[in-house]
Amino acid sequence: MEKFLIAIDAGTTNTRAALLDQEGKLIGLQKAAVGVRNTAIDGDNHKLREAVKGCIKALLTNRGLLMADLGGIVASGMITSNVGLVEVPHICAPADAKTLAENVRTITLPEVCDCPIWFIPGIKSAQGPIGLDNFEDMDIMRGEEVESVAVIAQLHRGEPMLLVLPGSHTKFVAVDRARQITGSLTTIAGELLSAITQDTILADAVGRQFVAPGDYDPELMAAGYKEAEKYGLGRAAFLGRILNQFAIKDKTKIANYILGTVIQGDVQAAEQWLKGRGTGHTVVCGTGTMSRALADALAMDGGFGEVAMFDGDGELPLSTMGALEILRQGNYI
Ligand SMILES: O=C(O)C(=O)C[C@@H](O)[C@H](O)CO
């Protein structure tokens, strides 16, 4: 790269911006607890606009740089949705880094900054009319496709691959032999866990807490998983209260049990979706509790090939690595 570059990843609740030098080294990171959720709540995107503007300004000021020192700004994630900064339609799978590069939109938003921004589109899984007979074939993602590009660039082995990106919305992303993303499956696992943890009778049994990374307990997670397999989420979750009332006082253990009940639905959904696709190997992104639990549950299931965990190269966020790869494929940098 001849100049500096900023890579922005704006999701539902957070915005992150990374500053890279000419060698592609990370020299600054800014975060704001603002995302498209704020737009949905406020009915306009001024908070997101200000957050993005603020992150760019802080990155430049902290390094004594000017806008003219930038070779470009790239943005991905929910920032391209109807509640983001600019709506860019999803492109349709199959798609790879090159297809994404070909569909980048270059737009200047003077209210944010003078430098044009390269917006990377999201990916949808199907096209054509969607109705009650086929809506389950459709899925959408914005942001996870860019992280997927980073993982594919590092770990693709010339065989089909399943990527798992846990979060508020957990994504399963299918990749074929030719490195093409062929589709995705989304669940609201993170949001569901949050609702059970904060807003149900179970809140007391889990102490209103998620499982902290140091408190992860595979045995209790597996117990919740098995009960959900047998009885479904509603009954299995209530059994968490029974466990707490009559057998296990430790709320952290109950939180692990509840985590397993939620994870089970994800694994079942992925299994159903993958029928006939051929899994190859599976990579679970991240190192948090949800990632570890998903990796254990997928391995326990046995139908997902070799299951590994991956959290990038330890320097650049996955979204930045993926954005760089897409820009390179499109000769933007
Ligand atoms: O594309 C959209 O508009 C979505 O709502 C997909 C959403 O699940 C994101 O992928 C979360 O990062």
mmCIF file of C-alpha atoms and ligand atoms in Angstrom:
data_model
loop_
_atom_site.group_PDB
_atom_site.id
_atom_site.type_symbol
_atom_site.label_atom_id
_atom_site.label_comp_id
_atom_site.label_asym_id
_atom_site.label_seq_id
_atom_site.Cartn_x
_atom_site.Cartn_y
_atom_site.Cartn_z
ATOM 1 C CA MET A 1 0.000 0.000 0.000
ATOM 2 C CA GLU A 2 1.257 3.467 -0.826
ATOM 3 C CA LYS A 3 -0.697 5.273 1.847
ATOM 4 C CA PHE A 4 -2.434 4.627 5.165
ATOM 5 C CA LEU A 5 -5.780 2.835 5.246
ATOM 6 C CA ILE A 6 -8.733 2.732 7.614
ATOM 7 C CA ALA A 7 -10.942 -0.367 7.854
ATOM 8 C CA ILE A 8 -14.326 0.061 9.556
ATOM 9 C CA ASP A 9 -16.523 -2.752 10.792
ATOM 10 C CA ALA A 10 -19.900 -1.569 12.103
ATOM 11 C CA GLY A 11 -22.259 -4.146 13.530
ATOM 12 C CA THR A 12 -25.518 -4.145 15.414
ATOM 13 C CA THR A 13 -24.117 -2.776 18.688
ATOM 14 C CA ASN A 14 -20.484 -1.753 18.078
ATOM 15 C CA THR A 15 -18.294 0.059 15.582
ATOM 16 C CA ARG A 16 -14.579 -0.678 15.220
ATOM 17 C CA ALA A 17 -12.089 1.170 13.051
ATOM 18 C CA ALA A 18 -8.507 0.045 12.393
ATOM 19 C CA LEU A 19 -5.690 2.235 11.034
ATOM 20 C CA LEU A 20 -3.043 0.457 8.966
ATOM 21 C CA ASP A 21 0.292 1.797 7.799
ATOM 22 C CA GLN A 22 1.819 1.338 4.327
ATOM 23 C CA GLU A 23 3.035 -2.157 5.281
ATOM 24 C CA GLY A 24 -0.463 -3.161 6.369
ATOM 25 C CA LYS A 25 0.537 -3.081 10.050
ATOM 26 C CA LEU A 26 -2.096 -2.151 12.636
ATOM 27 C CA ILE A 27 -1.105 1.187 14.164
ATOM 28 C CA GLY A 28 -4.391 2.307 15.694
ATOM 29 C CA LEU A 29 -7.748 0.918 16.803
ATOM 30 C CA GLN A 30 -10.853 2.884 17.806
ATOM 31 C CA LYS A 31 -14.097 1.464 19.128
ATOM 32 C CA ALA A 32 -17.486 3.003 19.793
ATOM 33 C CA ALA A 33 -20.421 1.371 21.556
ATOM 34 C CA VAL A 34 -22.702 2.479 18.741
ATOM 35 C CA GLY A 35 -24.135 0.358 15.946
ATOM 36 C CA VAL A 36 -27.140 0.098 13.680
ATOM 37 C CA ARG A 37 -29.309 -0.797 16.688
ATOM 38 C CA ASN A 38 -29.092 2.901 17.583
ATOM 39 C CA THR A 39 -30.481 3.829 14.168
ATOM 40 C CA ALA A 40 -33.315 1.348 14.589
ATOM 41 C CA ILE A 41 -34.170 2.809 18.011
ATOM 42 C CA ASP A 42 -33.713 6.522 17.156
ATOM 43 C CA GLY A 43 -35.232 6.381 13.687
ATOM 44 C CA ASP A 44 -32.184 8.136 12.160
ATOM 45 C CA ASN A 45 -28.498 7.328 11.817
ATOM 46 C CA HIS A 46 -26.909 10.401 13.421
ATOM 47 C CA LYS A 47 -25.277 8.390 16.245
ATOM 48 C CA LEU A 48 -23.698 5.937 13.809
ATOM 49 C CA ARG A 49 -22.562 8.784 11.543
ATOM 50 C CA GLU A 50 -20.971 10.603 14.481
ATOM 51 C CA ALA A 51 -19.374 7.388 15.764
ATOM 52 C CA VAL A 52 -17.755 6.623 12.394
ATOM 53 C CA LYS A 53 -16.661 10.246 11.972
ATOM 54 C CA GLY A 54 -15.261 10.274 15.530
ATOM 55 C CA CYS A 55 -13.321 7.020 15.047
ATOM 56 C CA ILE A 56 -11.732 8.268 11.793
ATOM 57 C CA LYS A 57 -10.821 11.606 13.350
ATOM 58 C CA ALA A 58 -9.311 10.010 16.469
ATOM 59 C CA LEU A 59 -7.243 7.534 14.437
ATOM 60 C CA LEU A 60 -5.766 10.328 12.316
ATOM 61 C CA THR A 61 -5.218 12.798 15.175
ATOM 62 C CA ASN A 62 -3.545 10.215 17.429
ATOM 63 C CA ARG A 63 -0.937 9.584 14.727
ATOM 64 C CA GLY A 64 -0.619 13.190 13.528
ATOM 65 C CA LEU A 65 -2.022 12.257 10.117
ATOM 66 C CA LEU A 66 -4.250 14.175 7.703
ATOM 67 C CA MET A 67 -7.095 12.937 5.534
ATOM 68 C CA ALA A 68 -4.717 13.341 2.541
ATOM 69 C CA ASP A 69 -2.426 10.677 4.066
ATOM 70 C CA LEU A 70 -5.169 8.094 3.598
ATOM 71 C CA GLY A 71 -5.196 5.864 0.522
ATOM 72 C CA GLY A 72 -8.736 4.822 1.335
ATOM 73 C CA ILE A 73 -11.377 3.887 3.864
ATOM 74 C CA VAL A 74 -13.122 0.534 3.617
ATOM 75 C CA ALA A 75 -16.320 -0.339 5.485
ATOM 76 C CA SER A 76 -18.264 -3.544 6.021
ATOM 77 C CA GLY A 77 -20.971 -5.005 8.225
ATOM 78 C CA MET A 78 -24.419 -3.697 9.065
ATOM 79 C CA ILE A 79 -23.194 -0.220 8.033
ATOM 80 C CA THR A 80 -24.381 -1.214 4.505
ATOM 81 C CA SER A 81 -27.903 -2.110 5.686
ATOM 82 C CA ASN A 82 -31.051 0.012 5.625
ATOM 83 C CA VAL A 83 -30.218 1.087 9.189
ATOM 84 C CA GLY A 84 -26.552 1.770 8.407
ATOM 85 C CA LEU A 85 -24.906 4.694 6.577
ATOM 86 C CA VAL A 86 -25.550 3.626 2.990
ATOM 87 C CA GLU A 87 -27.733 0.752 1.873
ATOM 88 C CA VAL A 88 -25.888 -1.607 -0.443
ATOM 89 C CA PRO A 89 -27.920 -4.611 -1.638
ATOM 90 C CA HIS A 90 -26.653 -8.069 -0.706
ATOM 91 C CA ILE A 91 -25.005 -9.922 -3.566
ATOM 92 C CA CYS A 92 -26.148 -13.486 -4.128
ATOM 93 C CA ALA A 93 -24.118 -16.580 -3.233
ATOM 94 C CA PRO A 94 -22.005 -18.233 -4.519
ATOM 95 C CA ALA A 95 -19.467 -15.475 -4.048
ATOM 96 C CA ASP A 96 -15.800 -15.204 -3.169
ATOM 97 C CA ALA A 97 -13.359 -12.397 -2.380
ATOM 98 C CA LYS A 98 -13.195 -11.412 -6.038
ATOM 99 C CA THR A 99 -16.981 -11.262 -6.450
ATOM 100 C CA LEU A 100 -17.219 -9.129 -3.318
ATOM 101 C CA ALA A 101 -14.477 -6.837 -4.697
ATOM 102 C CA GLU A 102 -16.363 -6.473 -7.974
ATOM 103 C CA ASN A 103 -19.424 -5.305 -6.070
ATOM 104 C CA VAL A 104 -17.776 -2.780 -3.758
ATOM 105 C CA ARG A 105 -19.551 0.604 -3.873
ATOM 106 C CA THR A 106 -17.402 3.722 -3.657
ATOM 107 C CA ILE A 107 -19.354 6.541 -2.034
ATOM 108 C CA THR A 108 -18.379 9.884 -0.518
ATOM 109 C CA LEU A 109 -20.346 10.971 2.532
ATOM 110 C CA PRO A 110 -19.307 14.594 3.200
ATOM 111 C CA GLU A 111 -21.110 14.518 6.554
ATOM 112 C CA VAL A 112 -18.700 11.748 7.669
ATOM 113 C CA CYS A 113 -15.418 12.562 5.884
ATOM 114 C CA ASP A 114 -14.050 13.889 2.584
ATOM 115 C CA CYS A 115 -12.400 10.624 1.618
ATOM 116 C CA PRO A 116 -14.565 8.241 -0.458
ATOM 117 C CA ILE A 117 -15.504 5.059 1.386
ATOM 118 C CA TRP A 118 -15.379 1.596 -0.185
ATOM 119 C CA PHE A 119 -18.481 -0.233 1.044
ATOM 120 C CA ILE A 120 -18.286 -4.042 0.855
ATOM 121 C CA PRO A 121 -21.731 -5.638 0.295
ATOM 122 C CA GLY A 122 -23.206 -8.487 2.328
ATOM 123 C CA ILE A 123 -24.233 -11.856 0.868
ATOM 124 C CA LYS A 124 -27.663 -13.452 0.577
ATOM 125 C CA SER A 125 -28.116 -17.164 0.053
ATOM 126 C CA ALA A 126 -30.885 -17.305 -2.547
ATOM 127 C CA GLN A 127 -32.514 -15.192 -5.210
ATOM 128 C CA GLY A 128 -35.855 -15.055 -6.962
ATOM 129 C CA PRO A 129 -39.277 -14.802 -5.339
ATOM 130 C CA ILE A 130 -39.363 -15.850 -1.689
ATOM 131 C CA GLY A 131 -42.571 -17.240 -0.197
ATOM 132 C CA LEU A 132 -43.811 -19.632 2.438
ATOM 133 C CA ASP A 133 -42.681 -22.577 0.333
ATOM 134 C CA ASN A 134 -39.005 -21.577 0.156
ATOM 135 C CA PHE A 135 -38.168 -18.846 2.712
ATOM 136 C CA GLU A 136 -36.043 -21.255 4.730
ATOM 137 C CA ASP A 137 -33.561 -21.364 1.836
ATOM 138 C CA MET A 138 -32.855 -17.654 2.251
ATOM 139 C CA ASP A 139 -30.289 -16.238 4.651
ATOM 140 C CA ILE A 140 -28.439 -12.941 4.849
ATOM 141 C CA MET A 141 -25.201 -11.676 6.291
ATOM 142 C CA ARG A 142 -23.392 -8.398 6.480
ATOM 143 C CA GLY A 143 -19.907 -8.450 7.939
ATOM 144 C CA GLU A 144 -19.458 -12.184 8.480
ATOM 145 C CA GLU A 145 -18.684 -12.687 4.749
ATOM 146 C CA VAL A 146 -15.656 -10.410 5.170
ATOM 147 C CA GLU A 147 -14.463 -12.328 8.244
ATOM 148 C CA SER A 148 -15.069 -15.539 6.287
ATOM 149 C CA VAL A 149 -12.814 -14.304 3.471
ATOM 150 C CA ALA A 150 -10.023 -13.881 6.054
ATOM 151 C CA VAL A 151 -10.477 -17.411 7.400
ATOM 152 C CA ILE A 152 -10.719 -18.917 3.908
ATOM 153 C CA ALA A 153 -7.464 -17.172 2.906
ATOM 154 C CA GLN A 154 -5.697 -18.707 5.926
ATOM 155 C CA LEU A 155 -7.251 -22.140 6.352
ATOM 156 C CA HIS A 156 -8.914 -23.359 3.147
ATOM 157 C CA ARG A 157 -7.578 -26.821 2.214
ATOM 158 C CA GLY A 158 -9.124 -27.332 -1.211
ATOM 159 C CA GLU A 159 -12.140 -29.142 0.256
ATOM 160 C CA PRO A 160 -15.555 -27.930 1.486
ATOM 161 C CA MET A 161 -15.384 -26.080 4.757
ATOM 162 C CA LEU A 162 -17.892 -24.908 7.339
ATOM 163 C CA LEU A 163 -17.217 -21.680 9.213
ATOM 164 C CA VAL A 164 -18.961 -20.859 12.467
ATOM 165 C CA LEU A 165 -19.063 -17.241 13.651
ATOM 166 C CA PRO A 166 -20.730 -17.023 17.075
ATOM 167 C CA GLY A 167 -22.323 -13.794 18.254
ATOM 168 C CA SER A 168 -25.664 -12.089 18.829
ATOM 169 C CA HIS A 169 -26.478 -13.752 15.540
ATOM 170 C CA THR A 170 -24.527 -16.951 15.096
ATOM 171 C CA LYS A 171 -23.630 -17.633 11.469
ATOM 172 C CA PHE A 172 -22.766 -20.918 9.840
ATOM 173 C CA VAL A 173 -21.076 -20.188 6.514
ATOM 174 C CA ALA A 174 -20.628 -22.917 3.885
ATOM 175 C CA VAL A 175 -17.585 -22.741 1.627
ATOM 176 C CA ASP A 176 -17.010 -25.019 -1.342
ATOM 177 C CA ARG A 177 -13.878 -26.589 -2.802
ATOM 178 C CA ALA A 178 -13.299 -23.501 -4.974
ATOM 179 C CA ARG A 179 -13.271 -21.068 -1.984
ATOM 180 C CA GLN A 180 -16.743 -19.776 -2.849
ATOM 181 C CA ILE A 181 -19.156 -18.927 -0.050
ATOM 182 C CA THR A 182 -22.219 -20.944 -1.068
ATOM 183 C CA GLY A 183 -24.613 -19.772 1.642
ATOM 184 C CA SER A 184 -25.148 -19.107 5.310
ATOM 185 C CA LEU A 185 -27.458 -20.030 8.149
ATOM 186 C CA THR A 186 -28.219 -17.567 10.929
ATOM 187 C CA THR A 187 -29.593 -18.170 14.402
ATOM 188 C CA ILE A 188 -30.287 -15.656 17.149
ATOM 189 C CA ALA A 189 -28.352 -17.750 19.684
ATOM 190 C CA GLY A 190 -26.608 -14.803 21.349
ATOM 191 C CA GLU A 191 -29.779 -12.759 21.623
ATOM 192 C CA LEU A 192 -31.683 -15.786 22.904
ATOM 193 C CA LEU A 193 -29.070 -16.486 25.566
ATOM 194 C CA SER A 194 -29.159 -12.851 26.570
ATOM 195 C CA ALA A 195 -32.970 -12.878 26.849
ATOM 196 C CA ILE A 196 -33.007 -16.084 28.930
ATOM 197 C CA THR A 197 -30.199 -14.770 31.134
ATOM 198 C CA GLN A 198 -31.740 -11.346 31.802
ATOM 199 C CA ASP A 199 -35.472 -11.552 31.190
ATOM 200 C CA THR A 200 -36.870 -14.908 32.317
ATOM 201 C CA ILE A 201 -37.364 -16.899 35.522
ATOM 202 C CA LEU A 202 -33.937 -18.392 34.780
ATOM 203 C CA ALA A 203 -32.279 -15.027 35.469
ATOM 204 C CA ASP A 204 -32.151 -15.896 39.162
ATOM 205 C CA ALA A 205 -30.741 -19.391 38.613
ATOM 206 C CA VAL A 206 -27.877 -18.066 36.436
ATOM 207 C CA GLY A 207 -27.277 -14.942 38.550
ATOM 208 C CA ARG A 208 -28.041 -12.728 35.521
ATOM 209 C CA GLN A 209 -24.562 -13.612 34.232
ATOM 210 C CA PHE A 210 -23.182 -15.160 31.070
ATOM 211 C CA VAL A 211 -20.400 -17.693 31.492
ATOM 212 C CA ALA A 212 -17.067 -15.874 31.811
ATOM 213 C CA PRO A 213 -14.264 -17.534 29.779
ATOM 214 C CA GLY A 214 -12.543 -18.840 32.945
ATOM 215 C CA ASP A 215 -15.795 -20.425 34.197
ATOM 216 C CA TYR A 216 -16.586 -22.540 31.147
ATOM 217 C CA ASP A 217 -17.713 -26.015 32.247
ATOM 218 C CA PRO A 218 -18.003 -28.532 29.362
ATOM 219 C CA GLU A 219 -19.800 -31.106 31.522
ATOM 220 C CA LEU A 220 -22.669 -28.774 32.437
ATOM 221 C CA MET A 221 -22.807 -27.398 28.887
ATOM 222 C CA ALA A 222 -23.147 -30.974 27.588
ATOM 223 C CA ALA A 223 -25.887 -31.686 30.147
ATOM 224 C CA GLY A 224 -27.940 -28.719 28.869
ATOM 225 C CA TYR A 225 -27.278 -29.760 25.285
ATOM 226 C CA LYS A 226 -28.575 -33.294 25.915
ATOM 227 C CA GLU A 227 -31.739 -32.143 27.686
ATOM 228 C CA ALA A 228 -32.531 -29.767 24.792
ATOM 229 C CA GLU A 229 -31.979 -32.629 22.344
ATOM 230 C CA LYS A 230 -34.549 -34.680 24.269
ATOM 231 C CA TYR A 231 -37.132 -32.047 25.247
ATOM 232 C CA GLY A 232 -36.554 -28.914 23.161
ATOM 233 C CA LEU A 233 -35.376 -25.529 24.444
ATOM 234 C CA GLY A 234 -38.402 -24.532 26.554
ATOM 235 C CA ARG A 235 -38.442 -27.590 28.795
ATOM 236 C CA ALA A 236 -34.653 -27.965 28.881
ATOM 237 C CA ALA A 237 -34.263 -24.349 29.984
ATOM 238 C CA PHE A 238 -36.830 -24.761 32.773
ATOM 239 C CA LEU A 239 -34.912 -27.833 33.934
ATOM 240 C CA GLY A 240 -32.120 -25.354 34.693
ATOM 241 C CA ARG A 241 -34.338 -23.987 37.458
ATOM 242 C CA ILE A 242 -35.038 -27.503 38.719
ATOM 243 C CA LEU A 243 -31.304 -28.221 38.790
ATOM 244 C CA ASN A 244 -30.659 -25.024 40.713
ATOM 245 C CA GLN A 245 -33.496 -25.574 43.216
ATOM 246 C CA PHE A 246 -32.783 -29.212 43.976
ATOM 247 C CA ALA A 247 -29.257 -30.159 42.970
ATOM 248 C CA ILE A 248 -26.716 -27.467 42.023
ATOM 249 C CA LYS A 249 -26.553 -24.153 43.894
ATOM 250 C CA ASP A 250 -23.641 -22.781 41.865
ATOM 251 C CA LYS A 251 -25.184 -20.261 39.439
ATOM 252 C CA THR A 252 -22.151 -20.362 37.145
ATOM 253 C CA LYS A 253 -22.786 -24.053 36.595
ATOM 254 C CA ILE A 254 -26.434 -23.380 35.768
ATOM 255 C CA ALA A 255 -25.338 -20.670 33.298
ATOM 256 C CA ASN A 256 -23.161 -23.322 31.605
ATOM 257 C CA TYR A 257 -26.147 -25.670 31.505
ATOM 258 C CA ILE A 258 -28.322 -22.954 29.888
ATOM 259 C CA LEU A 259 -25.561 -22.223 27.361
ATOM 260 C CA GLY A 260 -25.756 -25.877 26.301
ATOM 261 C CA THR A 261 -29.544 -25.733 25.869
ATOM 262 C CA VAL A 262 -29.197 -22.793 23.464
ATOM 263 C CA ILE A 263 -26.202 -24.218 21.569
ATOM 264 C CA GLN A 264 -28.132 -27.432 20.867
ATOM 265 C CA GLY A 265 -30.591 -25.559 18.636
ATOM 266 C CA ASP A 266 -27.699 -24.146 16.616
ATOM 267 C CA VAL A 267 -26.120 -27.539 16.052
ATOM 268 C CA GLN A 268 -29.477 -29.064 15.074
ATOM 269 C CA ALA A 269 -30.146 -26.240 12.618
ATOM 270 C CA ALA A 270 -26.692 -26.565 11.076
ATOM 271 C CA GLU A 271 -27.046 -30.329 10.752
ATOM 272 C CA GLN A 272 -30.396 -29.991 8.986
ATOM 273 C CA TRP A 273 -29.080 -27.272 6.683
ATOM 274 C CA LEU A 274 -25.920 -29.149 5.735
ATOM 275 C CA LYS A 275 -27.691 -32.326 4.610
ATOM 276 C CA GLY A 276 -26.309 -33.168 1.189
ATOM 277 C CA ARG A 277 -23.746 -30.340 1.187
ATOM 278 C CA GLY A 278 -20.674 -32.197 2.464
ATOM 279 C CA THR A 279 -18.954 -30.598 5.416
ATOM 280 C CA GLY A 280 -15.217 -31.298 5.028
ATOM 281 C CA HIS A 281 -13.800 -29.623 8.105
ATOM 282 C CA THR A 282 -15.228 -27.030 10.472
ATOM 283 C CA VAL A 283 -13.647 -23.879 11.852
ATOM 284 C CA VAL A 284 -15.187 -22.035 14.799
ATOM 285 C CA CYS A 285 -14.049 -18.413 14.977
ATOM 286 C CA GLY A 286 -13.232 -16.606 18.226
ATOM 287 C CA THR A 287 -12.076 -17.793 21.622
ATOM 288 C CA GLY A 288 -15.001 -16.720 23.844
ATOM 289 C CA THR A 289 -17.239 -19.060 25.821
ATOM 290 C CA MET A 290 -19.800 -19.313 23.030
ATOM 291 C CA SER A 291 -17.055 -20.310 20.553
ATOM 292 C CA ARG A 292 -15.652 -22.958 22.892
ATOM 293 C CA ALA A 293 -19.098 -24.353 23.645
ATOM 294 C CA LEU A 294 -19.992 -24.503 19.953
ATOM 295 C CA ALA A 295 -16.687 -26.181 19.078
ATOM 296 C CA ASP A 296 -17.233 -28.796 21.822
ATOM 297 C CA ALA A 297 -20.868 -29.378 20.833
ATOM 298 C CA LEU A 298 -20.028 -29.741 17.124
ATOM 299 C CA ALA A 299 -17.215 -32.172 17.943
ATOM 300 C CA MET A 300 -19.543 -34.101 20.297
ATOM 301 C CA ASP A 301 -22.143 -34.355 17.535
ATOM 302 C CA GLY A 302 -19.555 -35.982 15.263
ATOM 303 C CA GLY A 303 -21.169 -34.924 11.982
ATOM 304 C CA PHE A 304 -19.030 -31.851 11.284
ATOM 305 C CA GLY A 305 -15.654 -33.386 10.371
ATOM 306 C CA GLU A 306 -12.562 -32.140 12.140
ATOM 307 C CA VAL A 307 -13.497 -29.144 14.326
ATOM 308 C CA ALA A 308 -10.869 -26.453 14.991
ATOM 309 C CA MET A 309 -10.966 -22.998 16.560
ATOM 310 C CA PHE A 310 -9.400 -19.920 14.958
ATOM 311 C CA ASP A 311 -8.966 -16.322 16.034
ATOM 312 C CA GLY A 312 -6.902 -14.720 13.298
ATOM 313 C CA ASP A 313 -3.214 -13.932 13.239
ATOM 314 C CA GLY A 314 -3.188 -12.290 16.654
ATOM 315 C CA GLU A 315 -2.634 -8.850 15.135
ATOM 316 C CA LEU A 316 -5.382 -7.767 12.763
ATOM 317 C CA PRO A 317 -9.087 -8.284 13.508
ATOM 318 C CA LEU A 318 -10.613 -10.882 11.147
ATOM 319 C CA SER A 319 -12.822 -8.188 9.572
ATOM 320 C CA THR A 320 -9.741 -6.092 8.727
ATOM 321 C CA MET A 321 -7.852 -9.089 7.316
ATOM 322 C CA GLY A 322 -10.846 -9.957 5.131
ATOM 323 C CA ALA A 323 -11.371 -6.388 3.945
ATOM 324 C CA LEU A 324 -7.701 -6.162 2.916
ATOM 325 C CA GLU A 325 -7.962 -9.411 0.961
ATOM 326 C CA ILE A 326 -11.071 -8.144 -0.867
ATOM 327 C CA LEU A 327 -9.375 -4.813 -1.689
ATOM 328 C CA ARG A 328 -6.329 -6.678 -3.016
ATOM 329 C CA GLN A 329 -8.522 -8.915 -5.195
ATOM 330 C CA GLY A 330 -10.132 -5.802 -6.694
ATOM 331 C CA ASN A 331 -6.773 -3.987 -7.115
ATOM 332 C CA TYR A 332 -7.950 -1.225 -4.814
ATOM 333 C CA ILE A 333 -4.645 -1.464 -2.961
HETATM 334 O O1 LIG B 1 -27.936 -8.387 6.342
HETATM 335 C C1 LIG B 1 -28.716 -8.036 7.221
HETATM 336 O O2 LIG B 1 -29.409 -7.038 7.067
HETATM 337 C C2 LIG B 1 -28.809 -8.785 8.465
HETATM 338 O O3 LIG B 1 -29.650 -8.485 9.275
HETATM 339 C C3 LIG B 1 -27.886 -9.907 8.750
HETATM 340 C C4 LIG B 1 -27.363 -9.878 10.167
HETATM 341 O O4 LIG B 1 -27.614 -11.125 10.770
HETATM 342 C C5 LIG B 1 -25.903 -9.553 10.168
HETATM 343 O O5 LIG B 1 -25.184 -10.489 9.428
HETATM 344 C C6 LIG B 1 -25.356 -9.459 11.570
HETATM 345 O O6 LIG B 1 -23.987 -9.187 11.560
#
